[in-house]
PDB file of C-alpha atoms in Angstrom:
ATOM      1  CA  MET J1103      13.598   0.768  20.491  1.00 36.00           C
ATOM      2  CA  VAL J1104      15.697   1.515  23.583  1.00 33.00           C
ATOM      3  CA  ILE J1105      15.321   5.060  24.847  1.00 32.00           C
ATOM      4  CA  ASN J1106      18.330   6.337  26.779  1.00 35.00           C
ATOM      5  CA  PRO J1107      17.422   8.430  29.833  1.00 28.00           C
ATOM      6  CA  TYR J1108      19.528  11.504  29.151  1.00 28.00           C
ATOM      7  CA  GLY J1109      19.051  14.510  31.370  1.00 31.00           C
ATOM      8  CA  ALA J1110      17.798  17.738  29.848  1.00 34.00           C
ATOM      9  CA  VAL J1111      20.323  20.373  28.857  1.00 35.00           C
ATOM     10  CA  LYS J1112      19.693  23.323  31.146  1.00 38.00           C
ATOM     11  CA  ASN J1113      21.484  26.450  30.090  1.00 45.00           C
ATOM     12  CA  GLN J1114      20.324  29.995  29.719  1.00 47.00           C
ATOM     13  CA  SER J1115      20.970  30.265  25.977  1.00 54.00           C
ATOM     14  CA  ALA J1116      19.072  27.069  25.125  1.00 56.00           C
ATOM     15  CA  MET J1117      16.135  28.144  27.282  1.00 54.00           C
ATOM     16  CA  SER J1118      16.193  31.553  25.601  1.00 60.00           C
ATOM     17  CA  MET J1119      16.067  29.845  22.193  1.00 59.00           C
ATOM     18  CA  SER J1120      12.985  27.872  23.285  1.00 60.00           C
ATOM     19  CA  ARG J1121      11.198  31.048  24.352  1.00 57.00           C
ATOM     20  CA  ARG J1122      12.120  32.755  21.091  1.00 58.00           C
ATOM     21  CA  ARG J1123      10.722  29.854  19.064  1.00 56.00           C
ATOM     22  CA  ALA J1124       7.467  29.827  21.029  1.00 52.00           C
ATOM     23  CA  LEU J1125       7.053  33.574  20.545  1.00 51.00           C
ATOM     24  CA  ALA J1126       7.913  33.328  16.857  1.00 51.00           C
ATOM     25  CA  PHE J1127       5.329  30.582  16.317  1.00 47.00           C
ATOM     26  CA  MET J1128       2.567  32.568  18.040  1.00 44.00           C
ATOM     27  CA  THR J1129       3.426  35.752  16.121  1.00 41.00           C
ATOM     28  CA  SER J1130       4.219  34.158  12.796  1.00 45.00           C
ATOM     29  CA  ASN J1131       4.284  37.440  10.900  1.00 39.00           C
ATOM     30  CA  LEU J1132       8.055  37.416  11.167  1.00 41.00           C
ATOM     31  CA  ALA J1133      10.419  35.862   8.677  1.00 39.00           C
ATOM     32  CA  LEU J1134       7.776  34.108   6.596  1.00 41.00           C
ATOM     33  CA  SER J1135      10.340  34.015   3.838  1.00 39.00           C
ATOM     34  CA  GLY J1136      12.796  32.312   6.224  1.00 41.00           C
ATOM     35  CA  LEU J1137      16.489  32.070   6.944  1.00 42.00           C
ATOM     36  CA  GLY J1138      18.835  29.430   5.605  1.00 42.00           C
ATOM     37  CA  LEU J1139      21.641  27.884   7.603  1.00 43.00           C
ATOM     38  CA  PHE J1140      24.079  30.559   6.467  1.00 41.00           C
ATOM     39  CA  GLY J1141      21.711  33.454   7.116  1.00 42.00           C
ATOM     40  CA  VAL J1142      20.498  33.537   3.501  1.00 38.00           C
ATOM     41  CA  ILE J1143      16.975  34.917   3.088  1.00 38.00           C
ATOM     42  CA  ARG J1144      14.687  32.444   1.365  1.00 47.00           C
ATOM     43  CA  PRO J1145      12.818  34.090  -1.517  1.00 47.00           C
ATOM     44  CA  ALA J1146       9.188  34.934  -0.784  1.00 50.00           C
ATOM     45  CA  GLN J1147       6.802  32.396  -2.266  1.00 57.00           C
ATOM     46  CA  ALA J1148       4.118  33.433  -4.719  1.00 58.00           C
ATOM     47  CA  GLU J1149       0.502  32.429  -4.212  1.00 66.00           C
ATOM     48  CA  ILE J1150      -0.542  28.985  -5.408  1.00 71.00           C
ATOM     49  CA  THR J1151      -2.050  29.193  -8.893  1.00 68.00           C
ATOM     50  CA  SER J1152      -1.514  25.662 -10.228  1.00 83.00           C
ATOM     51  CA  ILE J1153      -1.986  22.093  -9.106  1.00 86.00           C
ATOM     52  CA  THR J1154       1.726  21.390  -9.592  1.00 89.00           C
ATOM     53  CA  THR J1155       2.556  24.216  -7.193  1.00 89.00           C
ATOM     54  CA  ALA J1156       0.068  22.821  -4.661  1.00 92.00           C
ATOM     55  CA  ILE J1157       1.917  19.491  -4.895  1.00 94.00           C
ATOM     56  CA  ASN J1158       5.205  21.356  -4.491  1.00 94.00           C
ATOM     57  CA  ARG J1159       4.115  23.351  -1.415  1.00 95.00           C
ATOM     58  CA  ALA J1160       2.449  20.451   0.394  1.00 96.00           C
ATOM     59  CA  GLY J1161       5.483  18.330  -0.397  1.00 97.00           C
ATOM     60  CA  TYR J1162       7.838  20.935   1.016  1.00 98.00           C
ATOM     61  CA  ILE J1163       6.182  20.585   4.429  1.00 98.00           C
ATOM     62  CA  ARG J1164       7.530  17.004   4.465  1.00 99.00           C
ATOM     63  CA  ALA J1165      11.070  18.387   4.296  1.00 99.00           C
ATOM     64  CA  LEU J1166      10.377  21.164   6.803  1.00 99.00           C
ATOM     65  CA  SER J1167       9.113  18.657   9.369  1.00 99.00           C
ATOM     66  CA  GLN J1168      12.393  16.746   9.216  1.00 99.00           C
ATOM     67  CA  GLN J1169      14.485  19.912   9.041  1.00 99.00           C
ATOM     68  CA  ILE J1170      12.930  21.207  12.277  1.00 99.00           C
ATOM     69  CA  ALA J1171      13.639  17.934  14.106  1.00 99.00           C
ATOM     70  CA  LYS J1172      17.180  17.847  12.721  1.00 99.00           C
ATOM     71  CA  ALA J1173      17.863  21.413  13.854  1.00 99.00           C
ATOM     72  CA  TYR J1174      16.410  20.712  17.316  1.00 99.00           C
ATOM     73  CA  ILE J1175      18.723  17.719  17.796  1.00 99.00           C
ATOM     74  CA  GLN J1176      21.651  19.781  16.508  1.00 99.00           C
ATOM     75  CA  ILE J1177      21.013  22.299  19.296  1.00 99.00           C
ATOM     76  CA  ALA J1178      20.904  19.473  21.849  1.00 98.00           C
ATOM     77  CA  LEU J1179      24.298  18.338  20.513  1.00 98.00           C
ATOM     78  CA  ASP J1180      25.664  21.909  20.399  1.00 98.00           C
ATOM     79  CA  VAL J1181      26.050  21.762  16.607  1.00 98.00           C
ATOM     80  CA  ILE J1182      25.725  25.309  15.215  1.00 98.00           C
ATOM     81  CA  PRO J1183      23.044  26.078  17.845  1.00 98.00           C
ATOM     82  CA  GLY J1184      22.369  29.688  16.831  1.00 97.00           C
ATOM     83  CA  LYS J1185      21.878  28.925  13.139  1.00 98.00           C
ATOM     84  CA  SER J1186      19.914  25.789  14.020  1.00 98.00           C
ATOM     85  CA  ASN J1187      17.507  27.896  16.043  1.00 98.00           C
ATOM     86  CA  ASP J1188      17.109  30.299  13.097  1.00 98.00           C
ATOM     87  CA  ILE J1189      16.226  27.312  10.921  1.00 98.00           C
ATOM     88  CA  ILE J1190      13.525  26.175  13.346  1.00 98.00           C
ATOM     89  CA  ILE J1191      11.907  29.621  13.502  1.00 98.00           C
ATOM     90  CA  ALA J1192      11.977  30.109   9.717  1.00 98.00           C
ATOM     91  CA  SER J1193      10.749  26.579   8.956  1.00 98.00           C
ATOM     92  CA  GLN J1194       7.831  26.846  11.378  1.00 97.00           C
ATOM     93  CA  ALA J1195       6.769  30.112   9.765  1.00 97.00           C
ATOM     94  CA  LEU J1196       7.061  28.601   6.280  1.00 97.00           C
ATOM     95  CA  ILE J1197       4.912  25.610   7.268  1.00 98.00           C
ATOM     96  CA  GLN J1198       2.161  27.955   8.451  1.00 96.00           C
ATOM     97  CA  ARG J1199       2.431  30.044   5.297  1.00 95.00           C
ATOM     98  CA  ASN J1200       2.189  26.983   3.050  1.00 95.00           C
ATOM     99  CA  ILE J1201      -0.833  25.648   4.949  1.00 95.00           C
ATOM    100  CA  GLN J1202      -2.604  29.009   4.716  1.00 92.00           C
ATOM    101  CA  GLN J1203      -1.904  29.247   0.981  1.00 92.00           C
ATOM    102  CA  LEU J1204      -3.097  25.683   0.409  1.00 93.00           C
ATOM    103  CA  LYS J1205      -6.331  26.514   2.249  1.00 90.00           C
ATOM    104  CA  MET J1206      -7.013  29.214  -0.343  1.00 87.00           C
ATOM    105  CA  THR J1207      -7.147  26.733  -3.223  1.00 82.00           C
ATOM    106  CA  ALA J1208     -10.563  25.471  -4.263  1.00 70.00           C
ATOM    107  CA  ALA J1209      -9.656  21.806  -4.526  1.00 75.00           C
ATOM    108  CA  PRO J1210     -12.530  19.508  -3.460  1.00 77.00           C
ATOM    109  CA  ASP J1211     -12.335  18.295   0.153  1.00 81.00           C
ATOM    110  CA  ASN J1212      -9.392  20.647   0.605  1.00 83.00           C
ATOM    111  CA  ASN J1213      -9.954  21.786   4.190  1.00 83.00           C
ATOM    112  CA  ARG J1214     -10.387  18.264   5.542  1.00 84.00           C
ATOM    113  CA  GLN J1215      -7.102  17.263   3.942  1.00 84.00           C
ATOM    114  CA  LEU J1216      -5.347  20.171   5.653  1.00 93.00           C
ATOM    115  CA  ASP J1217      -6.842  19.697   9.130  1.00 93.00           C
ATOM    116  CA  GLY J1218      -4.373  16.931   9.936  1.00 93.00           C
ATOM    117  CA  LEU J1219      -1.475  19.048   8.684  1.00 95.00           C
ATOM    118  CA  ASN J1220      -2.431  21.926  10.946  1.00 95.00           C
ATOM    119  CA  THR J1221      -2.985  19.678  13.979  1.00 96.00           C
ATOM    120  CA  GLN J1222       0.381  17.956  13.624  1.00 98.00           C
ATOM    121  CA  SER J1223       2.267  21.202  12.969  1.00 98.00           C
ATOM    122  CA  VAL J1224       0.859  22.679  16.195  1.00 98.00           C
ATOM    123  CA  ALA J1225       1.828  19.487  18.047  1.00 98.00           C
ATOM    124  CA  LEU J1226       5.387  19.732  16.698  1.00 98.00           C
ATOM    125  CA  ALA J1227       5.597  23.373  17.787  1.00 98.00           C
ATOM    126  CA  SER J1228       4.575  22.272  21.266  1.00 98.00           C
ATOM    127  CA  VAL J1229       7.256  19.600  21.690  1.00 98.00           C
ATOM    128  CA  ILE J1230      10.093  21.747  20.330  1.00 98.00           C
ATOM    129  CA  ALA J1231       9.136  24.588  22.688  1.00 96.00           C
ATOM    130  CA  LYS J1232      10.877  22.615  25.436  1.00 93.00           C
ATOM    131  CA  THR J1233      14.551  23.284  26.099  1.00 95.00           C
ATOM    132  CA  PRO J1234      16.524  21.194  23.551  1.00 97.00           C
ATOM    133  CA  SER J1235      17.876  18.011  25.096  1.00 98.00           C
ATOM    134  CA  LYS J1236      19.016  14.570  24.049  1.00 98.00           C
ATOM    135  CA  ALA J1237      16.255  13.118  26.227  1.00 97.00           C
ATOM    136  CA  ASN J1238      13.551  14.894  24.212  1.00 98.00           C
ATOM    137  CA  SER J1239      15.122  14.306  20.800  1.00 98.00           C
ATOM    138  CA  LEU J1240      13.286  11.070  20.042  1.00 98.00           C
ATOM    139  CA  THR J1241       9.927  12.608  20.992  1.00 98.00           C
ATOM    140  CA  VAL J1242      10.586  15.512  18.627  1.00 99.00           C
ATOM    141  CA  SER J1243      11.665  13.123  15.858  1.00 99.00           C
ATOM    142  CA  LEU J1244       8.510  11.021  16.189  1.00 98.00           C
ATOM    143  CA  GLN J1245       6.258  14.081  16.160  1.00 99.00           C
ATOM    144  CA  ALA J1246       8.077  15.368  13.089  1.00 99.00           C
ATOM    145  CA  ASP J1247       7.344  12.010  11.447  1.00 99.00           C
ATOM    146  CA  ALA J1248       3.643  12.401  12.292  1.00 98.00           C
ATOM    147  CA  LEU J1249       3.659  15.753  10.471  1.00 99.00           C
ATOM    148  CA  LEU J1250       5.599  14.155   7.610  1.00 98.00           C
ATOM    149  CA  LEU J1251       2.879  11.521   7.161  1.00 98.00           C
ATOM    150  CA  GLU J1252       0.136  14.170   7.022  1.00 97.00           C
ATOM    151  CA  ALA J1253       2.142  16.256   4.555  1.00 98.00           C
ATOM    152  CA  ASP J1254       2.731  13.212   2.364  1.00 97.00           C
ATOM    153  CA  ARG J1255      -0.983  12.425   2.451  1.00 96.00           C
ATOM    154  CA  ALA J1256      -1.798  15.973   1.348  1.00 95.00           C
ATOM    155  CA  THR J1257       0.848  15.849  -1.391  1.00 96.00           C
ATOM    156  CA  ARG J1258      -0.623  12.658  -2.807  1.00 94.00           C
ATOM    157  CA  PHE J1259      -4.100  14.182  -2.578  1.00 93.00           C
ATOM    158  CA  TYR J1260      -3.069  17.116  -4.787  1.00 93.00           C
ATOM    159  CA  GLN J1261      -1.189  14.822  -7.148  1.00 92.00           C
ATOM    160  CA  GLY J1262      -4.386  12.803  -7.545  1.00 91.00           C
ATOM    161  CA  LEU J1263      -6.231  15.938  -8.692  1.00 88.00           C
ATOM    162  CA  SER J1264      -3.889  16.541 -11.609  1.00 84.00           C
ATOM    163  CA  SER J1265      -4.944  15.617 -15.114  1.00 77.00           C
ATOM    164  CA  SER J1266      -1.318  14.882 -16.013  1.00 77.00           C
ATOM    165  CA  SER J1267       0.733  11.864 -15.022  1.00 77.00           C
ATOM    166  CA  GLN J1268       3.775  14.160 -15.238  1.00 80.00           C
ATOM    167  CA  ALA J1269       2.729  15.753 -11.923  1.00 87.00           C
ATOM    168  CA  LYS J1270       4.383  12.777 -10.225  1.00 90.00           C
ATOM    169  CA  VAL J1271       7.721  14.358 -11.129  1.00 92.00           C
ATOM    170  CA  ILE J1272       7.032  17.197  -8.662  1.00 94.00           C
ATOM    171  CA  ASN J1273       6.243  14.695  -5.921  1.00 95.00           C
ATOM    172  CA  VAL J1274       9.397  12.654  -6.531  1.00 95.00           C
ATOM    173  CA  ALA J1275      11.725  15.647  -6.874  1.00 95.00           C
ATOM    174  CA  GLY J1276      10.137  17.294  -3.854  1.00 96.00           C
ATOM    175  CA  ARG J1277      10.499  14.147  -1.796  1.00 98.00           C
ATOM    176  CA  GLN J1278      14.271  14.375  -2.246  1.00 98.00           C
ATOM    177  CA  ARG J1279      14.152  17.539  -0.133  1.00 98.00           C
ATOM    178  CA  MET J1280      12.609  15.532   2.684  1.00 99.00           C
ATOM    179  CA  LEU J1281      15.098  12.675   2.335  1.00 99.00           C
ATOM    180  CA  SER J1282      18.037  15.084   2.583  1.00 98.00           C
ATOM    181  CA  GLN J1283      16.729  16.299   5.940  1.00 99.00           C
ATOM    182  CA  ARG J1284      15.504  12.948   7.208  1.00 99.00           C
ATOM    183  CA  THR J1285      18.880  11.345   6.536  1.00 99.00           C
ATOM    184  CA  ALA J1286      20.652  14.063   8.530  1.00 99.00           C
ATOM    185  CA  LYS J1287      18.041  13.911  11.303  1.00 99.00           C
ATOM    186  CA  LEU J1288      18.541  10.170  11.753  1.00 99.00           C
ATOM    187  CA  TYR J1289      22.317  10.649  11.777  1.00 99.00           C
ATOM    188  CA  PHE J1290      22.046  13.215  14.567  1.00 99.00           C
ATOM    189  CA  LEU J1291      19.535  11.067  16.435  1.00 99.00           C
ATOM    190  CA  MET J1292      22.184   8.344  16.559  1.00 98.00           C
ATOM    191  CA  GLN J1293      24.723  10.836  17.928  1.00 98.00           C
ATOM    192  CA  ALA J1294      22.184  11.830  20.605  1.00 98.00           C
ATOM    193  CA  GLY J1295      22.213   8.294  22.017  1.00 98.00           C
ATOM    194  CA  TYR J1296      19.661   6.479  19.862  1.00 98.00           C
ATOM    195  CA  ASP J1297      22.090   4.328  17.914  1.00 97.00           C
ATOM    196  CA  THR J1298      19.747   1.372  17.466  1.00 98.00           C
ATOM    197  CA  LYS J1299      19.294  -1.214  14.742  1.00 98.00           C
ATOM    198  CA  GLU J1300      15.991   0.398  13.777  1.00 98.00           C
ATOM    199  CA  ILE J1301      17.458   3.891  13.406  1.00 98.00           C
ATOM    200  CA  ARG J1302      20.434   2.555  11.424  1.00 98.00           C
ATOM    201  CA  SER J1303      18.043   0.717   9.111  1.00 98.00           C
ATOM    202  CA  GLU J1304      15.909   3.831   8.591  1.00 98.00           C
ATOM    203  CA  LEU J1305      19.022   5.867   7.831  1.00 98.00           C
ATOM    204  CA  GLN J1306      20.218   3.368   5.225  1.00 98.00           C
ATOM    205  CA  ASN J1307      16.741   3.190   3.681  1.00 98.00           C
ATOM    206  CA  SER J1308      16.656   6.982   3.333  1.00 98.00           C
ATOM    207  CA  ARG J1309      20.019   6.972   1.590  1.00 98.00           C
ATOM    208  CA  ASN J1310      18.951   4.154  -0.738  1.00 98.00           C
ATOM    209  CA  GLU J1311      15.691   5.916  -1.608  1.00 98.00           C
ATOM    210  CA  PHE J1312      17.520   9.147  -2.410  1.00 98.00           C
ATOM    211  CA  ASN J1313      19.942   7.301  -4.708  1.00 97.00           C
ATOM    212  CA  THR J1314      17.115   5.503  -6.511  1.00 97.00           C
ATOM    213  CA  ALA J1315      15.116   8.692  -7.071  1.00 96.00           C
ATOM    214  CA  LEU J1316      18.201  10.615  -8.210  1.00 96.00           C
ATOM    215  CA  ASP J1317      18.890   7.961 -10.849  1.00 94.00           C
ATOM    216  CA  MET J1318      15.264   8.120 -11.977  1.00 93.00           C
ATOM    217  CA  MET J1319      15.319  11.921 -12.221  1.00 93.00           C
ATOM    218  CA  THR J1320      18.492  11.799 -14.327  1.00 89.00           C
ATOM    219  CA  GLY J1321      16.574   9.979 -17.058  1.00 86.00           C
ATOM    220  CA  LEU J1322      13.468  12.176 -17.084  1.00 87.00           C
ATOM    221  CA  PRO J1323      12.428  13.609 -20.479  1.00 85.00           C
ATOM    222  CA  ILE J1324      11.368  16.872 -18.791  1.00 85.00           C
ATOM    223  CA  THR J1325      14.546  18.924 -18.815  1.00 83.00           C
ATOM    224  CA  THR J1326      16.087  22.306 -19.580  1.00 89.00           C
ATOM    225  CA  PRO J1327      19.722  23.461 -19.579  1.00 92.00           C
ATOM    226  CA  SER J1328      19.121  24.926 -16.125  1.00 94.00           C
ATOM    227  CA  ILE J1329      17.648  21.659 -14.831  1.00 94.00           C
ATOM    228  CA  LYS J1330      20.620  19.720 -16.219  1.00 94.00           C
ATOM    229  CA  GLY J1331      23.032  22.049 -14.446  1.00 95.00           C
ATOM    230  CA  GLU J1332      21.119  21.844 -11.183  1.00 95.00           C
ATOM    231  CA  MET J1333      20.999  18.060 -11.439  1.00 95.00           C
ATOM    232  CA  GLU J1334      24.786  17.911 -11.689  1.00 96.00           C
ATOM    233  CA  LEU J1335      25.052  20.163  -8.649  1.00 97.00           C
ATOM    234  CA  ALA J1336      22.613  17.908  -6.771  1.00 96.00           C
ATOM    235  CA  LYS J1337      24.804  14.886  -7.508  1.00 97.00           C
ATOM    236  CA  GLN J1338      27.894  16.727  -6.256  1.00 96.00           C
ATOM    237  CA  GLN J1339      26.167  17.840  -3.052  1.00 97.00           C
ATOM    238  CA  TRP J1340      24.790  14.347  -2.451  1.00 97.00           C
ATOM    239  CA  SER J1341      28.300  12.891  -2.820  1.00 97.00           C
ATOM    240  CA  ALA J1342      29.715  15.425  -0.350  1.00 96.00           C
ATOM    241  CA  PHE J1343      26.882  14.692   2.061  1.00 97.00           C
ATOM    242  CA  GLN J1344      27.489  10.940   1.909  1.00 97.00           C
ATOM    243  CA  VAL J1345      31.209  11.409   2.574  1.00 97.00           C
ATOM    244  CA  SER J1346      30.363  13.382   5.724  1.00 96.00           C
ATOM    245  CA  LEU J1347      27.880  10.730   6.863  1.00 97.00           C
ATOM    246  CA  ASP J1348      30.470   7.969   6.502  1.00 97.00           C
ATOM    247  CA  GLN J1349      33.202   9.673   8.519  1.00 96.00           C
ATOM    248  CA  LYS J1350      33.782   8.975  12.204  1.00 94.00           C
ATOM    249  CA  PRO J1351      31.510  11.373  14.137  1.00 95.00           C
ATOM    250  CA  ASN J1352      33.245  14.299  15.825  1.00 97.00           C
ATOM    251  CA  PRO J1353      32.283  17.980  16.298  1.00 97.00           C
ATOM    252  CA  ALA J1354      33.779  19.074  12.966  1.00 97.00           C
ATOM    253  CA  MET J1355      32.182  16.213  11.044  1.00 97.00           C
ATOM    254  CA  MET J1356      28.785  16.806  12.655  1.00 98.00           C
ATOM    255  CA  ARG J1357      29.007  20.409  11.542  1.00 98.00           C
ATOM    256  CA  ASN J1358      29.783  19.175   8.015  1.00 97.00           C
ATOM    257  CA  VAL J1359      26.691  16.960   8.049  1.00 98.00           C
ATOM    258  CA  ALA J1360      24.589  19.913   9.197  1.00 98.00           C
ATOM    259  CA  THR J1361      25.890  22.291   6.531  1.00 98.00           C
ATOM    260  CA  THR J1362      25.970  19.834   3.617  1.00 98.00           C
ATOM    261  CA  SER J1363      22.401  18.710   4.360  1.00 98.00           C
ATOM    262  CA  GLU J1364      21.282  22.350   4.157  1.00 98.00           C
ATOM    263  CA  ARG J1365      23.096  22.883   0.870  1.00 98.00           C
ATOM    264  CA  LEU J1366      21.529  19.717  -0.527  1.00 98.00           C
ATOM    265  CA  LEU J1367      18.078  20.897   0.546  1.00 98.00           C
ATOM    266  CA  GLU J1368      18.601  24.225  -1.224  1.00 98.00           C
ATOM    267  CA  VAL J1369      19.678  22.504  -4.447  1.00 97.00           C
ATOM    268  CA  MET J1370      16.804  20.004  -4.389  1.00 98.00           C
ATOM    269  CA  ASP J1371      14.305  22.780  -3.667  1.00 98.00           C
ATOM    270  CA  SER J1372      15.616  24.769  -6.620  1.00 97.00           C
ATOM    271  CA  LEU J1373      15.374  21.666  -8.801  1.00 96.00           C
ATOM    272  CA  THR J1374      11.796  20.960  -7.668  1.00 96.00           C
ATOM    273  CA  ASN J1375      10.761  24.544  -8.420  1.00 95.00           C
ATOM    274  CA  GLN J1376      12.339  24.313 -11.862  1.00 94.00           C
ATOM    275  CA  TYR J1377      10.406  21.108 -12.602  1.00 93.00           C
ATOM    276  CA  ASP J1378       7.257  22.879 -11.392  1.00 91.00           C
ATOM    277  CA  GLN J1379       7.847  25.751 -13.818  1.00 90.00           C
ATOM    278  CA  ALA J1380       8.787  23.421 -16.678  1.00 89.00           C
ATOM    279  CA  LEU J1381       5.538  21.488 -16.231  1.00 86.00           C
ATOM    280  CA  LYS J1382       3.511  24.699 -16.166  1.00 82.00           C
ATOM    281  CA  ASP J1383       5.164  25.770 -19.403  1.00 82.00           C
ATOM    282  CA  MET J1384       4.571  22.365 -20.990  1.00 79.00           C
ATOM    283  CA  LEU J1385       0.987  21.786 -19.846  1.00 70.00           C
ATOM    284  CA  GLY J1386      -0.299  25.328 -19.730  1.00 65.00           C
ATOM    285  CA  LYS J1387      -1.029  27.308 -16.590  1.00 49.00           C
ATOM    286  CA  ILE J1388      -4.802  27.472 -17.115  1.00 39.00           C
ATOM    287  CA  ASP J1389      -5.142  23.704 -17.481  1.00 45.00           C
ATOM    288  CA  GLN J1390      -3.275  23.291 -14.203  1.00 44.00           C
ATOM    289  CA  ASN J1391      -5.306  25.877 -12.232  1.00 45.00           C
ATOM    290  CA  PRO J1392      -7.031  24.249  -9.208  1.00 43.00           C
ATOM    291  CA  VAL J1393      -9.071  27.399  -8.554  1.00 38.00           C
ATOM    292  CA  THR J1394     -10.783  27.630 -11.943  1.00 34.00           C
ATOM    293  CA  LEU J1395     -10.967  23.891 -12.584  1.00 30.00           C
ATOM    294  CA  ALA J1396     -11.691  22.585  -9.075  1.00 35.00           C
ATOM    295  CA  GLY J1397     -13.434  19.225  -9.236  1.00 32.00           C
ATOM    296  CA  MET J1398     -12.772  18.767 -12.948  1.00 24.00           C
ATOM    297  CA  PHE J1399      -9.455  16.851 -12.790  1.00 27.00           C
TER     298      PHE J1399
END
């Protein structure tokens, strides 16, 4: 891969954002519920009481890793920089909250599985503490991918503890959250000067994987009227997102990619949480409890 030697963006507001993110990460009491792209407060998350929710929370870190990198590159490109910085702060806090909640489960070998997650999340916080620049965008993207791999490993670990094959639904639905952010991140990486064959291939693969999983989810037997409605909304948001991706890049279109990717993430997160609840209702909360049944799956 060819790395273009762009100079760092040095302006007072970008440097101020970096300091704010570093402070927010060290004092992560703030905004654990998080801010969306439009300033919407994310609902506070309940404690983890089921194996499906553990899969859900670990899987969400995959999306957050890509969302942070995407938002960092957006700042470097001057795409909604203020809101992008809010996203980074909220997503970092949510990663730490999810890791801490996962540590409280009694799943066998739990702490060892989470060590890598914690290490890579700290490493990502370190690289994004630098003033956002095109030159540092690839480094941030690669570190986000390292966190993604650890989060995926943890997600599969929790899925393997479930007594039900239906738990895979949470993994697949949750992975769509990550693909929505990864697709946008790769798009912005190209706009930052990394328009290579490899990046283009990764972007197309992400889009193909999202399409395949969306088709699979459409035919799932686990459904409710609410899930059906959310699925239709997901399809609409995915279509709007793809239209934005296919347009000639310009400031307005890059803003569209940023905003539609956030809307798609919100819809896919809602859908994943609804599948989580539907599985709890179907299988029974006690049977899914990793605290009371640790080591028995």
